[in-house]
Coordinates of C-alpha atoms and ligand atoms in Angstrom, one line a residue:
M1 CA 1.6 -15.8 23.4
R2 CA -1.7 -16.6 21.9
Y3 CA -4.1 -14.2 20.2
I4 CA -7.9 -13.9 20.5
S5 CA -10.5 -11.9 18.6
T6 CA -12.3 -8.9 20.2
R7 CA -15.5 -10.6 19.0
G8 CA -14.7 -14.0 20.5
G9 CA -15.4 -15.9 17.3
I10 CA -12.0 -17.7 16.7
E11 CA -9.9 -20.2 18.5
P12 CA -6.8 -18.7 20.0
I13 CA -3.9 -18.6 17.5
G14 CA -0.1 -18.0 17.6
F15 CA 1.8 -14.8 16.7
S16 CA 2.7 -15.7 13.1
D17 CA -0.9 -16.7 12.4
A18 CA -2.1 -13.5 13.9
V19 CA 0.3 -11.5 11.6
M20 CA -0.9 -13.4 8.5
M21 CA -4.6 -13.1 9.4
G22 CA -4.6 -9.3 9.8
L23 CA -8.3 -8.8 10.5
A24 CA -9.7 -11.7 12.6
R25 CA -11.9 -14.0 10.5
D26 CA -15.0 -13.2 12.6
G27 CA -14.7 -9.5 11.7
G28 CA -13.0 -8.6 15.0
L29 CA -9.5 -7.5 15.8
L30 CA -6.8 -9.7 17.3
L31 CA -5.4 -9.1 20.8
P32 CA -2.9 -11.0 23.0
E33 CA -4.6 -13.3 25.5
T34 CA -2.7 -11.5 28.3
I35 CA -0.7 -8.4 28.6
P36 CA 2.7 -9.0 30.4
D37 CA 3.7 -6.7 33.2
V38 CA 7.3 -5.6 32.6
S39 CA 7.5 -2.9 35.3
D40 CA 10.3 -4.8 37.1
H41 CA 12.6 -4.5 34.0
L42 CA 12.3 -0.8 33.3
E43 CA 15.4 0.2 35.2
A44 CA 17.5 -2.3 33.3
W45 CA 16.0 -1.3 30.0
A46 CA 16.8 2.4 30.4
S47 CA 20.3 1.9 29.0
L48 CA 19.4 -0.3 26.0
S49 CA 19.8 0.8 22.4
Y50 CA 16.6 1.0 20.3
A51 CA 17.1 -2.4 18.7
E52 CA 18.0 -4.0 22.0
L53 CA 14.9 -2.5 23.6
A54 CA 12.7 -3.6 20.7
L55 CA 13.8 -7.2 21.3
E56 CA 12.9 -7.1 25.0
V57 CA 9.6 -5.4 24.5
M58 CA 8.5 -7.7 21.7
R59 CA 9.8 -11.0 23.0
P60 CA 6.9 -12.0 25.3
F61 CA 4.4 -11.4 22.3
V62 CA 6.3 -13.3 19.7
D63 CA 6.8 -17.0 19.0
I64 CA 9.8 -17.0 16.7
P65 CA 13.3 -17.9 17.9
E66 CA 15.1 -15.1 19.6
D67 CA 18.1 -15.0 17.3
D68 CA 15.8 -14.7 14.3
L69 CA 13.8 -12.0 16.0
R70 CA 17.0 -10.1 16.7
Q71 CA 18.0 -10.2 13.1
L72 CA 14.5 -9.0 12.0
V73 CA 14.7 -6.1 14.4
D74 CA 18.3 -5.2 13.4
R75 CA 17.5 -5.3 9.8
S76 CA 14.3 -3.2 10.2
Y77 CA 15.9 -0.3 12.0
A78 CA 19.2 -0.3 10.1
T79 CA 17.3 1.6 7.3
F80 CA 16.7 4.6 9.6
R81 CA 18.8 7.7 9.2
T82 CA 19.8 8.0 12.8
P83 CA 21.3 5.3 15.1
E84 CA 18.9 6.4 17.8
V85 CA 16.0 5.4 15.4
T86 CA 13.5 7.6 17.2
P87 CA 15.4 10.4 18.9
V88 CA 13.7 12.6 21.5
V89 CA 14.6 16.4 21.5
A90 CA 13.6 19.0 24.1
V91 CA 11.9 21.9 22.4
G92 CA 10.6 24.7 24.7
D93 CA 8.2 23.2 27.2
V94 CA 7.8 19.8 25.5
H95 CA 9.8 16.9 24.3
V96 CA 9.4 15.9 20.7
L97 CA 9.7 12.2 19.8
E98 CA 10.9 12.2 16.2
L99 CA 9.4 9.2 14.5
F100 CA 10.2 10.3 11.0
H101 CA 13.7 9.2 10.3
G102 CA 12.7 6.1 8.3
P103 CA 12.8 5.7 4.5
T104 CA 9.6 7.6 3.7
L105 CA 9.9 10.2 6.5
A106 CA 6.7 9.3 8.4
F107 CA 6.2 7.3 11.6
K108 CA 4.5 4.4 9.7
D109 CA 8.0 3.3 8.6
V110 CA 8.7 2.2 12.2
A111 CA 6.0 -0.5 11.9
L112 CA 6.1 -1.2 8.2
Q113 CA 9.9 -1.8 7.9
F114 CA 9.5 -4.4 10.6
L115 CA 6.3 -5.9 9.1
G116 CA 8.0 -6.3 5.7
N117 CA 10.8 -8.3 7.2
L118 CA 8.4 -10.3 9.3
F119 CA 6.2 -11.2 6.4
E120 CA 9.2 -12.3 4.4
Y121 CA 10.4 -14.5 7.3
I122 CA 7.1 -16.2 7.9
L123 CA 6.5 -16.7 4.2
K124 CA 9.8 -18.3 3.7
D125 CA 9.2 -20.6 6.6
R126 CA 5.8 -21.6 5.2
E127 CA 6.8 -21.6 1.6
Q128 CA 3.9 -19.3 0.8
D129 CA 3.4 -16.2 -1.3
L130 CA 1.6 -13.0 -0.3
N131 CA -0.1 -10.5 -2.5
I132 CA -0.8 -7.3 -0.7
L133 CA -3.6 -5.0 -1.8
A134 CA -3.7 -1.6 -0.1
A135 CA -5.6 1.7 -0.6
T136 CA -3.9 4.9 0.5
S137 CA -4.7 8.6 0.8
G138 CA -1.0 9.3 1.2
D139 CA 1.5 8.1 3.8
T140 CA 0.5 4.5 4.3
G141 CA 1.1 3.6 0.6
S142 CA 4.7 4.7 0.4
A143 CA 5.6 3.3 3.9
A144 CA 4.1 -0.1 2.9
I145 CA 5.9 0.0 -0.5
Y146 CA 9.2 0.7 1.2
G147 CA 8.5 -2.1 3.7
V148 CA 8.2 -4.8 1.0
R149 CA 10.0 -3.5 -2.1
G150 CA 12.3 -6.1 -3.5
R151 CA 11.3 -8.8 -1.1
E152 CA 10.9 -12.4 -2.0
R153 CA 7.4 -14.1 -2.2
I154 CA 5.6 -10.7 -1.8
R155 CA 3.9 -8.5 -4.4
I156 CA 2.2 -5.2 -3.4
F157 CA -0.6 -3.4 -5.3
V158 CA -1.2 0.1 -4.0
M159 CA -4.3 2.1 -5.1
H160 CA -4.2 5.8 -4.7
P161 CA -6.9 8.2 -6.0
K162 CA -5.5 9.7 -9.1
G163 CA -4.5 13.4 -8.7
R164 CA -5.8 13.5 -5.2
V165 CA -2.7 12.7 -3.2
S166 CA 0.0 15.3 -2.8
P167 CA 2.6 15.4 -5.6
I168 CA 5.3 14.4 -3.1
Q169 CA 3.3 11.5 -1.8
E170 CA 2.6 10.3 -5.3
R171 CA 6.2 10.5 -6.3
Q172 CA 7.3 8.6 -3.2
M173 CA 5.2 5.7 -4.3
T174 CA 5.5 5.8 -8.1
S175 CA 9.3 6.2 -8.1
V176 CA 9.8 2.8 -6.6
L177 CA 10.4 0.6 -9.7
D178 CA 11.0 -2.8 -8.1
E179 CA 9.3 -5.6 -10.0
N180 CA 7.1 -6.6 -7.0
V181 CA 5.6 -3.1 -6.7
Y182 CA 2.5 -2.0 -8.6
N183 CA 1.0 1.5 -8.3
L184 CA -2.6 1.9 -9.4
A185 CA -3.8 5.4 -10.0
V186 CA -7.6 5.0 -9.6
E187 CA -9.9 7.3 -11.4
G188 CA -11.9 8.2 -8.3
T189 CA -11.7 9.2 -4.7
F190 CA -10.0 7.6 -1.7
D191 CA -13.5 6.2 -0.7
D192 CA -13.7 4.5 -4.1
C193 CA -10.3 2.9 -3.4
Q194 CA -11.6 1.7 -0.1
E195 CA -14.8 0.3 -1.7
I196 CA -12.6 -1.7 -4.1
M197 CA -10.7 -3.0 -1.2
K198 CA -13.8 -4.2 0.5
S199 CA -15.1 -5.8 -2.6
V200 CA -11.9 -7.6 -3.4
F201 CA -11.3 -8.8 0.2
G202 CA -15.0 -9.7 0.5
D203 CA -14.6 -12.3 -2.3
L204 CA -13.1 -15.0 -0.2
E205 CA -12.6 -17.4 -3.1
F206 CA -10.4 -14.8 -4.9
K207 CA -8.7 -13.9 -1.6
D208 CA -7.7 -17.5 -0.9
Q209 CA -6.7 -18.3 -4.5
F210 CA -4.5 -15.3 -4.8
E211 CA -3.1 -15.4 -1.3
L212 CA -4.3 -11.9 -0.6
G213 CA -3.0 -10.0 2.5
S214 CA -3.2 -6.5 3.9
V215 CA -0.8 -4.1 5.7
N216 CA -3.3 -1.7 7.2
S217 CA -3.0 -0.6 10.7
I218 CA -5.2 -3.3 12.2
N219 CA -2.2 -5.7 11.8
W220 CA -1.1 -6.7 15.3
A221 CA 2.6 -6.6 14.3
R222 CA 2.3 -2.9 13.4
L223 CA 1.0 -2.1 16.9
L224 CA 3.7 -4.2 18.6
A225 CA 6.5 -2.4 16.7
Q226 CA 5.0 1.0 17.8
V227 CA 4.8 0.0 21.5
V228 CA 8.7 0.1 21.5
Y229 CA 9.1 3.8 21.0
Y230 CA 6.8 4.6 23.9
F231 CA 9.2 2.7 26.2
Y232 CA 12.3 4.2 24.5
A233 CA 11.1 7.8 24.8
A234 CA 9.7 7.5 28.3
L235 CA 12.8 5.9 29.7
R236 CA 15.1 8.5 28.1
V237 CA 13.0 11.5 29.3
M238 CA 12.5 10.1 32.8
E239 CA 16.3 9.7 33.1
Q240 CA 17.0 13.2 31.8
T241 CA 14.4 15.0 33.9
D242 CA 14.3 12.7 37.0
A243 CA 10.5 12.5 36.5
K244 CA 8.7 9.4 37.8
R245 CA 6.0 9.6 35.1
V246 CA 5.6 11.1 31.6
R247 CA 2.7 12.1 29.4
F248 CA 2.3 11.5 25.7
A249 CA 0.5 13.6 23.1
V250 CA -0.5 11.6 20.1
P251 CA -1.9 12.9 16.8
T252 CA -4.5 10.4 16.0
G253 CA -6.5 9.0 13.0
N254 CA -7.1 5.3 13.1
F255 CA -6.3 5.0 16.9
G256 CA -3.4 2.7 16.1
D257 CA -0.5 4.8 17.4
I258 CA -2.3 5.8 20.6
F259 CA -3.5 2.2 21.2
A260 CA 0.2 1.2 21.2
G261 CA 0.7 3.8 24.0
Y262 CA -2.3 2.4 25.8
L263 CA -0.6 -1.1 25.6
A264 CA 2.6 0.3 26.9
A265 CA 0.8 1.8 29.9
R266 CA -0.9 -1.5 30.6
M267 CA 2.5 -3.2 30.4
G268 CA 3.6 -1.0 33.3
L269 CA 5.2 2.0 31.7
P270 CA 4.4 4.9 34.0
I271 CA 2.3 7.1 31.7
G272 CA 0.3 9.8 33.6
R273 CA -1.9 10.7 30.6
L274 CA -2.2 9.8 27.0
V275 CA -3.4 12.9 25.2
L276 CA -5.5 12.0 22.1
A277 CA -5.2 14.8 19.6
T278 CA -7.4 15.0 16.5
N279 CA -7.9 17.6 13.8
E280 CA -11.5 18.8 12.8
N281 CA -12.3 15.2 12.1
N282 CA -12.8 14.7 15.9
I283 CA -15.1 11.7 16.4
L284 CA -12.5 10.3 18.8
A285 CA -12.1 13.5 20.8
R286 CA -15.9 13.7 21.1
C287 CA -16.0 10.1 22.2
F288 CA -13.5 10.7 25.0
T289 CA -14.9 14.0 26.2
A290 CA -18.7 13.2 25.9
G291 CA -18.9 9.4 25.4
D292 CA -20.4 9.9 22.0
Y293 CA -18.9 8.0 19.0
S294 CA -21.0 9.0 16.1
L295 CA -20.0 9.4 12.5
G296 CA -19.8 12.7 10.7
D297 CA -18.6 13.7 7.3
V298 CA -14.8 13.7 6.5
H299 CA -13.3 17.1 6.2
A300 CA -10.1 17.8 4.3
T301 CA -7.5 19.4 6.6
L302 CA -3.8 20.3 6.7
S303 CA -3.2 16.9 8.3
P304 CA -4.6 14.5 5.7
S305 CA -3.4 11.3 7.4
M306 CA -5.8 12.1 10.2
D307 CA -8.8 12.8 8.0
I308 CA -10.6 9.7 9.2
Q309 CA -14.0 9.1 10.8
V310 CA -14.2 5.4 11.5
A311 CA -11.0 4.6 13.5
S312 CA -10.2 1.0 12.6
N313 CA -8.3 0.2 15.8
F314 CA -10.9 1.7 18.2
E315 CA -12.5 -1.7 18.7
R316 CA -9.4 -3.0 20.5
Y317 CA -9.7 -0.3 23.1
L318 CA -13.4 -0.9 23.3
Y319 CA -12.8 -4.5 24.2
Y320 CA -10.8 -3.5 27.3
R321 CA -13.1 -0.7 28.1
L322 CA -16.0 -3.1 28.1
G323 CA -14.3 -5.3 30.6
A324 CA -12.9 -7.7 28.0
S325 CA -16.4 -8.8 27.0
A326 CA -16.4 -10.1 23.4
E327 CA -20.2 -10.5 23.6
T328 CA -20.7 -6.8 24.4
V329 CA -18.2 -5.7 21.7
R330 CA -20.2 -7.8 19.2
V331 CA -23.5 -6.2 20.1
L332 CA -22.1 -2.7 20.1
M333 CA -20.2 -3.0 16.8
K334 CA -23.3 -4.5 15.1
S335 CA -25.5 -1.6 16.2
F336 CA -22.7 0.8 15.1
A337 CA -22.7 -0.8 11.7
T338 CA -26.4 0.0 11.2
T339 CA -26.8 3.3 13.1
G340 CA -23.3 4.9 12.8
K341 CA -23.5 5.7 16.5
L342 CA -22.1 4.1 19.6
L343 CA -22.7 5.3 23.2
L344 CA -20.0 4.3 25.6
P345 CA -21.2 3.0 28.9
Q346 CA -19.7 5.5 31.4
E347 CA -19.6 3.4 34.5
E348 CA -17.1 0.8 33.4
D349 CA -13.5 0.7 34.5
A350 CA -13.0 4.4 35.3
S351 CA -9.2 4.1 35.4
I352 CA -9.1 3.9 31.6
D353 CA -10.9 7.2 31.3
D354 CA -8.3 8.7 33.6
L355 CA -5.5 7.6 31.3
I356 CA -6.8 8.9 28.0
V357 CA -7.8 12.6 27.6
A358 CA -8.6 14.2 24.3
G359 CA -8.9 17.4 22.4
T360 CA -9.1 19.0 19.0
G361 CA -6.4 21.0 17.2
N362 CA -8.1 22.9 14.4
T363 CA -6.5 24.5 11.3
E364 CA -5.9 27.8 13.1
A365 CA -4.3 26.0 16.1
T366 CA -2.2 23.9 13.8
L367 CA -0.8 26.9 11.9
A368 CA -0.3 28.9 15.0
T369 CA 1.7 26.0 16.6
I370 CA 3.9 25.6 13.6
R371 CA 4.5 29.3 13.4
E372 CA 5.3 29.7 17.1
M373 CA 7.6 26.7 17.4
Q374 CA 9.5 27.9 14.4
A375 CA 9.8 31.5 15.6
E376 CA 10.5 30.8 19.3
H377 CA 12.6 27.6 19.0
N378 CA 13.7 27.4 15.4
Y379 CA 12.0 23.9 15.2
L380 CA 9.7 22.9 12.3
L381 CA 6.8 20.7 13.0
D382 CA 4.8 19.0 10.3
P383 CA 1.0 19.7 10.5
H384 CA 0.1 16.3 12.1
S385 CA 2.7 16.8 14.8
A386 CA 1.5 20.3 15.3
V387 CA -2.0 19.1 16.1
G388 CA -0.4 16.9 18.8
V389 CA 1.7 19.6 20.3
S390 CA -1.2 22.1 20.4
V391 CA -3.5 19.6 22.2
G392 CA -0.8 18.3 24.4
R393 CA -0.1 21.7 25.8
Q394 CA -3.7 21.8 27.1
F395 CA -2.8 18.9 29.4
M396 CA 0.5 19.9 31.0
Q397 CA 1.3 19.1 34.6
D398 CA 4.4 19.8 36.7
G399 CA 6.5 16.7 37.3
E400 CA 5.1 14.8 34.3
P401 CA 7.1 15.9 31.1
M402 CA 5.0 16.0 27.9
I403 CA 6.4 13.9 25.1
C404 CA 4.8 14.9 21.8
L405 CA 4.9 12.4 18.9
A406 CA 6.2 13.9 15.7
T407 CA 4.7 11.6 13.1
A408 CA 6.1 13.1 9.8
H409 CA 9.0 15.2 8.6
P410 CA 7.8 18.8 7.7
A411 CA 9.3 18.4 4.2
K412 CA 6.5 16.1 3.4
F413 CA 4.0 18.9 3.8
P414 CA 5.7 22.0 2.4
A415 CA 2.5 23.9 1.6
A416 CA 1.3 23.9 5.2
I417 CA 4.7 25.0 6.4
E418 CA 4.7 27.9 3.9
Q419 CA 1.1 28.8 4.9
A420 CA 2.1 28.9 8.6
T421 CA 5.5 30.7 8.3
G422 CA 5.3 32.5 5.0
K423 CA 8.5 30.9 4.0
D424 CA 9.6 27.8 2.1
L425 CA 11.5 26.3 5.0
A426 CA 10.7 22.6 4.9
R427 CA 13.4 20.7 2.9
H428 CA 14.8 17.2 3.0
E429 CA 17.3 15.7 0.6
V430 CA 15.1 12.6 0.2
I431 CA 12.2 14.7 -1.0
D432 CA 14.4 16.9 -3.3
A433 CA 15.9 13.8 -4.9
L434 CA 12.4 12.6 -5.9
A435 CA 12.1 15.3 -8.6
D436 CA 14.5 13.6 -10.9
L437 CA 13.4 10.0 -10.5
P438 CA 11.6 8.1 -13.2
T439 CA 8.1 6.9 -12.1
R440 CA 5.7 4.1 -13.0
S441 CA 2.0 3.7 -12.4
D442 CA -1.0 2.3 -14.2
E443 CA -4.3 4.1 -14.5
V444 CA -7.4 2.1 -13.8
P445 CA -11.1 3.0 -13.5
A446 CA -12.7 2.9 -10.1
D447 CA -14.0 -0.6 -10.6
A448 CA -13.3 -3.7 -8.5
M449 CA -13.5 -6.1 -11.4
T450 CA -10.8 -4.3 -13.3
V451 CA -8.5 -4.3 -10.3
R452 CA -9.1 -8.0 -9.8
T453 CA -8.2 -8.7 -13.4
Y454 CA -5.2 -6.5 -13.2
M455 CA -3.9 -8.4 -10.1
A456 CA -4.7 -11.8 -11.5
A457 CA -2.6 -11.1 -14.6
R458 CA 0.4 -9.9 -12.6
I459 CA 0.2 -12.7 -10.1
A460 CA 0.0 -15.4 -12.8
L461 CA 3.1 -13.9 -14.6
P462 CA 5.3 -12.7 -11.8
A463 CA 8.6 -12.6 -13.8
E464 CA 7.8 -9.9 -16.3
P465 CA 5.6 -6.7 -16.3
V466 CA 2.5 -7.2 -18.4
D467 CA 1.3 -4.8 -21.0
E468 CA -2.4 -4.1 -21.1
Ligands
PLP1 C1 -1.1 7.6 9.9 C2 -0.6 9.0 10.4 C3 -1.2 9.5 11.6 C4 -2.3 8.8 12.4 O1 -1.9 7.6 13.0 P1 -3.0 6.5 13.5 O2 -2.2 5.3 13.9 O3 -3.9 6.3 12.3 O4 -3.7 7.2 14.6 C5 -0.7 10.7 12.1 N1 0.3 11.4 11.4 C6 0.8 10.9 10.3 C7 1.9 11.7 9.6 C8 0.4 9.7 9.8 O5 0.9 9.2 8.6

């Protein structure tokens, strides 16, 4: 399989190059040249284990030898706490797809455990190093750190806004003491961290010299790893319920997770509806209900990993929505960059609009859903997952079971659980164990030059930690 850019500005490249490139060099996002139709295989795939299924789903997209891919997949999912990797449980009128059994208890582990192994494999083959710079407002940082901790040829530098991530999220990151992991507590906001990212990655000379790479959700391998659990859950639920189709409700921030579902549908998985669920930061919901994608201010909510305005993966969907016209994508994204607004042409491929429906789950709905699911079914949802369930329930239809993606374990967000239920119910031994662990992080001012100097010093002297 070869990969092209949504903006049409690069020659087609192979899978490994696409993984290493991250963002396409022309500023667009990478997509496979074609999407394989696998509908003939679904019956046979229904009985596969998670890892076996992952191999089948990924194979057409990947250019590494099958035995190697199998090993990468096996190793990536052996770190999960359940052999099913992503179990599906029936709770009341919905099915909950539990994506939080990985090392950091959030769904990002599903993709980042795989990406870490994949990076290591490609780098070894190419005899290259990789220095990852990331900015996090919470979940991504820890999942990325756990994906690459202790790996050869990789260093990771994660910036978080000092004192502005939850104490649990901070400890999940700073308690990882592997030599290749650097936590930077930036004296500023998450936006400051992102500005530093832009500045450092914008310096192409520095980027090339220090073999800089990124793990953010625009990386194609992350999406590919996420396509798998749509197949896994749909096949299981269809078998249990005798349904011919399913629906998915997806709590959405950067449009990564739901785009993986969109790909699954295009590959032939019978998905009746993909329900896009946002919190009050509902630019995407507005886009799908009114065709209006225009920037607003970011509001802090109970589901912080979805407090996002510009959805970095949306351009991929836009490409298909605009009839695979890189030219049109280029024009629209350029005008979006200057005006902060984008009006979707409504007359294009209407079938796509049929697939994705959208709604908003505000704070009140989030708390009510957590409370009700706990009281009625003794099942605790984290606030992100609760947004998905609350919006998913607005789109129920007989004969099409609703599978709601649970993207984090509730123990990561104990304050929201207590606010909803009045009780301190959300516990997990992984979180409890954090309290006693030593931590390490370095404070830096919100200044790109300082971050660059910091990185350069560690990259030049990889063997030992450097004192400032
Ligand atoms: C990242 C994240 C999301 C949003 O996923 P996107 O791929 O950005 O849409 C939802 N829930 C949790 C817990 C997350 O960490």
